[in-house]
Coordinates of C-alpha atoms in Angstrom, one line a residue:
X1 CA 115.4 88.1 115.4
X2 CA 116.9 90.7 113.1
X3 CA 119.5 92.8 114.9
X4 CA 118.2 95.9 113.2
X5 CA 114.8 95.5 114.9
X6 CA 116.0 96.5 118.3
X7 CA 116.2 100.2 119.1
X8 CA 119.2 101.5 121.0
X9 CA 119.8 104.5 123.2
X10 CA 122.7 106.9 122.7
X11 CA 125.8 105.5 124.5
X12 CA 126.1 106.5 128.1
X13 CA 127.7 105.0 131.2
X14 CA 126.1 101.8 132.4
X15 CA 125.5 101.0 136.1
X16 CA 127.2 98.1 137.7
X17 CA 126.8 94.8 135.8
X18 CA 123.5 93.0 136.4
X19 CA 123.1 89.2 136.4
X20 CA 121.8 87.6 133.2
X21 CA 118.1 87.6 132.9
X22 CA 115.8 85.3 131.0
X23 CA 112.1 84.7 130.3
X24 CA 111.0 81.9 132.6
X25 CA 109.4 79.0 130.8
X26 CA 110.4 80.2 127.3
X27 CA 113.6 78.3 126.8
X28 CA 113.7 76.8 123.3
X29 CA 110.7 78.8 122.1
X30 CA 110.4 80.6 118.9
X31 CA 110.9 83.9 120.8
X32 CA 114.7 83.1 120.7
X33 CA 115.6 84.1 124.2
X34 CA 119.3 84.6 124.4
X35 CA 119.6 85.9 120.8
X36 CA 121.6 89.1 120.3
X37 CA 119.6 92.0 121.6
X38 CA 116.6 90.0 122.6
X39 CA 114.7 91.6 125.5
X40 CA 115.5 89.7 128.7
X41 CA 118.3 87.6 127.2
X42 CA 121.8 87.4 128.7
X43 CA 123.2 89.5 125.8
X44 CA 120.7 92.2 126.4
X45 CA 120.5 92.3 130.2
X46 CA 122.2 95.3 131.6
X47 CA 123.2 96.7 128.1
X48 CA 122.7 100.4 127.5
X49 CA 119.2 101.1 126.5
X50 CA 118.1 97.5 126.3
X51 CA 114.5 96.8 127.1
X52 CA 114.2 95.7 130.7
X53 CA 117.8 96.6 131.6
X54 CA 118.6 99.0 134.5
X55 CA 119.8 101.7 132.1
X56 CA 116.5 101.6 130.2
X57 CA 114.0 101.2 133.1
X58 CA 112.2 104.4 133.7
X59 CA 113.9 106.3 130.9
X60 CA 111.7 108.5 128.7
X61 CA 110.0 106.4 126.1
X62 CA 111.9 103.3 127.0
X63 CA 110.1 100.0 126.4
X64 CA 108.7 98.9 129.8
X65 CA 109.1 102.4 131.4
X66 CA 106.2 104.3 132.9
X67 CA 105.7 106.4 129.8
X68 CA 105.3 103.3 127.6
X69 CA 103.6 100.8 129.9
X70 CA 100.0 100.4 129.2
X71 CA 99.9 102.7 126.1
X72 CA 97.9 101.3 123.2
X73 CA 100.8 101.4 120.9
X74 CA 103.4 100.0 123.3
X75 CA 105.5 97.2 121.7
X76 CA 104.0 93.8 122.2
X77 CA 100.6 95.1 123.1
X78 CA 97.5 93.6 121.3
X79 CA 96.2 95.8 118.6
X80 CA 99.5 97.6 118.0
X81 CA 99.8 95.9 114.6
X82 CA 100.2 98.5 111.9
X83 CA 100.7 101.4 114.3
X84 CA 103.9 103.2 115.1
X85 CA 105.0 102.0 118.6
X86 CA 106.1 104.4 121.3
X87 CA 109.6 104.2 122.7
X88 CA 111.3 102.5 119.7
X89 CA 112.6 105.6 118.2
X90 CA 115.0 108.0 119.9
X91 CA 116.1 111.4 118.7
X92 CA 114.3 110.7 115.4
X93 CA 116.7 107.9 114.4
X94 CA 116.8 104.1 114.3
X95 CA 120.0 102.2 114.7
X96 CA 121.4 98.7 115.0
X97 CA 123.0 97.4 118.1
X98 CA 126.3 98.4 116.6
X99 CA 125.1 102.0 116.2
X100 CA 124.6 101.8 112.4
X101 CA 121.8 104.2 111.4
X102 CA 118.6 102.6 109.9
X103 CA 115.6 103.9 108.2
X104 CA 112.2 102.9 109.6
X105 CA 111.3 101.3 106.3
X106 CA 113.1 100.7 103.0
X107 CA 111.3 100.9 99.6
X108 CA 112.2 100.7 96.0
X109 CA 113.4 104.3 96.3
X110 CA 116.4 103.0 98.3
X111 CA 117.5 100.5 95.6
X112 CA 120.2 101.3 93.0
X113 CA 119.0 102.8 89.7
X114 CA 117.4 100.3 87.4
X115 CA 116.5 97.8 90.2
X116 CA 112.9 97.4 91.4
X117 CA 110.3 100.0 91.0
X118 CA 107.0 101.4 92.3
X119 CA 105.2 98.2 91.1
X120 CA 107.7 95.8 92.6
X121 CA 105.8 92.7 93.7
X122 CA 107.6 92.5 97.0
X123 CA 105.5 95.4 98.3
X124 CA 105.5 97.0 101.7
X125 CA 105.0 95.5 105.2
X126 CA 101.3 95.0 106.0
X127 CA 100.3 95.1 102.3
X128 CA 99.5 92.4 99.7
X129 CA 101.2 90.0 98.9
X130 CA 102.6 90.2 102.5
X131 CA 106.0 89.1 101.6
X132 CA 107.4 91.6 104.1
X133 CA 105.0 90.6 106.9
X134 CA 101.3 90.9 107.7
X135 CA 101.7 94.0 110.0
X136 CA 102.9 97.4 109.0
X137 CA 105.3 97.7 111.9
X138 CA 105.9 94.0 112.4
X139 CA 108.0 93.2 115.5
X140 CA 108.6 96.9 116.3
X141 CA 104.8 97.1 117.0
X142 CA 103.9 93.6 118.1
X143 CA 106.2 90.9 119.5
X144 CA 106.1 87.4 118.1
X145 CA 104.4 84.5 119.8
X146 CA 106.7 82.6 122.1
X147 CA 106.1 78.8 122.1
X148 CA 108.1 75.9 123.5
X149 CA 107.6 72.6 121.6
X150 CA 106.1 70.3 124.2
X151 CA 104.6 66.8 124.5
X152 CA 104.9 64.2 127.2
X153 CA 103.5 60.7 127.2
X154 CA 99.8 61.2 128.0
X155 CA 97.5 64.1 127.4
X156 CA 97.2 64.6 131.2
X157 CA 101.0 65.0 131.5
X158 CA 101.2 67.4 128.6
X159 CA 98.3 69.4 129.9
X160 CA 100.2 70.0 133.1
X161 CA 103.2 71.1 131.1
X162 CA 101.2 73.4 128.9
X163 CA 99.7 75.1 131.9
X164 CA 103.1 75.5 133.6
X165 CA 104.5 77.1 130.5
X166 CA 101.6 79.6 130.2
X167 CA 101.9 80.4 133.9
X168 CA 105.5 81.2 133.4
X169 CA 105.2 83.7 130.5
X170 CA 104.8 81.6 127.3
X171 CA 102.3 83.3 124.9
X172 CA 101.3 80.3 122.8
X173 CA 101.4 76.5 122.7
X174 CA 103.2 74.2 120.3
X175 CA 102.1 70.5 120.4
X176 CA 104.5 67.6 120.0
X177 CA 102.8 64.4 119.1
X178 CA 104.4 60.9 119.5
X179 CA 105.3 58.9 116.4
X180 CA 102.2 56.7 116.2
X181 CA 100.0 59.8 116.4
X182 CA 102.1 61.5 113.6
X183 CA 101.7 58.4 111.4
X184 CA 97.9 58.0 112.1
X185 CA 98.2 54.8 114.3
X186 CA 96.3 54.3 117.5
X187 CA 98.4 53.6 120.6
X188 CA 97.2 49.9 120.7
X189 CA 98.3 49.2 117.1
X190 CA 101.0 46.6 116.6
X191 CA 103.2 49.1 114.8
X192 CA 103.0 51.5 117.7
X193 CA 104.7 49.1 120.1
X194 CA 107.6 50.8 122.0
X195 CA 106.8 54.2 120.5
X196 CA 103.7 55.4 122.4
X197 CA 104.4 58.7 124.2
X198 CA 108.2 58.6 123.5
X199 CA 108.6 61.6 121.3
X200 CA 105.5 63.5 122.2
X201 CA 102.0 63.1 123.5
X202 CA 99.7 60.2 122.4
X203 CA 96.4 61.5 121.0
X204 CA 94.1 58.7 119.7
X205 CA 90.6 60.2 120.3
X206 CA 88.8 63.5 120.7
X207 CA 88.7 62.8 124.5
X208 CA 92.5 62.8 124.5
X209 CA 92.4 66.2 122.7
X210 CA 89.9 67.6 125.2
X211 CA 92.1 66.5 128.1
X212 CA 95.1 68.0 126.4
X213 CA 93.7 71.5 126.6
X214 CA 91.6 71.1 129.8
X215 CA 91.6 74.4 131.8
X216 CA 93.2 76.3 128.9
X217 CA 91.0 78.9 127.1
X218 CA 91.4 78.0 123.4
X219 CA 89.7 81.3 122.5
X220 CA 92.7 83.2 124.0
X221 CA 95.7 81.0 123.3
X222 CA 96.9 80.2 119.8
X223 CA 98.0 76.6 119.3
X224 CA 100.6 75.2 116.8
X225 CA 100.5 71.5 116.0
X226 CA 103.3 69.7 114.2
X227 CA 101.4 66.9 112.5
X228 CA 101.6 65.1 109.2
X229 CA 99.1 62.8 107.4
X230 CA 96.4 62.9 110.2
X231 CA 96.3 66.7 110.3
X232 CA 92.6 66.9 109.2
X233 CA 91.7 64.4 112.0
X234 CA 93.7 66.3 114.6
X235 CA 92.1 69.6 113.5
X236 CA 88.6 68.1 113.8
X237 CA 89.5 66.8 117.3
X238 CA 90.8 70.3 118.2
X239 CA 87.7 72.1 117.0
X240 CA 85.4 69.7 118.9
X241 CA 87.6 70.2 122.1
X242 CA 87.2 74.0 121.7
X243 CA 83.4 73.7 121.1
X244 CA 83.1 71.8 124.4
X245 CA 84.7 74.8 126.1
X246 CA 82.1 77.0 124.4
X247 CA 84.7 78.4 122.0
X248 CA 83.5 78.6 118.3
X249 CA 85.8 77.7 115.5
X250 CA 86.1 81.2 114.2
X251 CA 87.9 82.3 117.4
X252 CA 90.6 79.6 117.2
X253 CA 94.1 80.7 116.2
X254 CA 97.4 78.9 115.4
X255 CA 98.9 76.6 112.8
X256 CA 98.6 73.0 111.8

């Protein structure tokens, strides 16, 4: 994540050091646990003003404190996109983890004379052509989806892993397919010999896809699939698996 995206409190004495904290089940996910300033990462745990640290818990407006918890605009809450989140600004100022002051947003007016302009195609966050993000406040108003790339042998084994990850805090799924599936071969094809289920899950049929997401509400969880040539076939399998759950295609979310 960008270091400038994390708010900081004015310096003040910290309590006794706390043990490193991490998000269970999110190791290796796109949420980048352990990155500088990431909430719940070793570098953030116990730091002054860090979300979830002892010095921030319960402080006025701090992320995760009573004043922010449950509020419609709290960081990471659904529907916060485009709104100004509570608790991310202190004393009317933004700052990096090093204490360098930051503006809430930079526009062409902050560029040197003769560079850019009001009609600059880069635009603003939340506005066409969305080169600066699809939401007005981006990660300050809505946290990214955290996924761990996962796929194990059979669809039954991978389903168990998916459910484990979701139960332990993951907010989306990322599907790893084995090499035959990536290349469009069935598991019983001669070219698939020795490769079935080795680098991910083997998905040959729509039944495999239905088993892969059994017990997982596809209308609530976004799914990423890393797939090549058979992408259209896998997408069709996925849509049918969702329809069997009673979830229409328009409610599906993710990437393929």
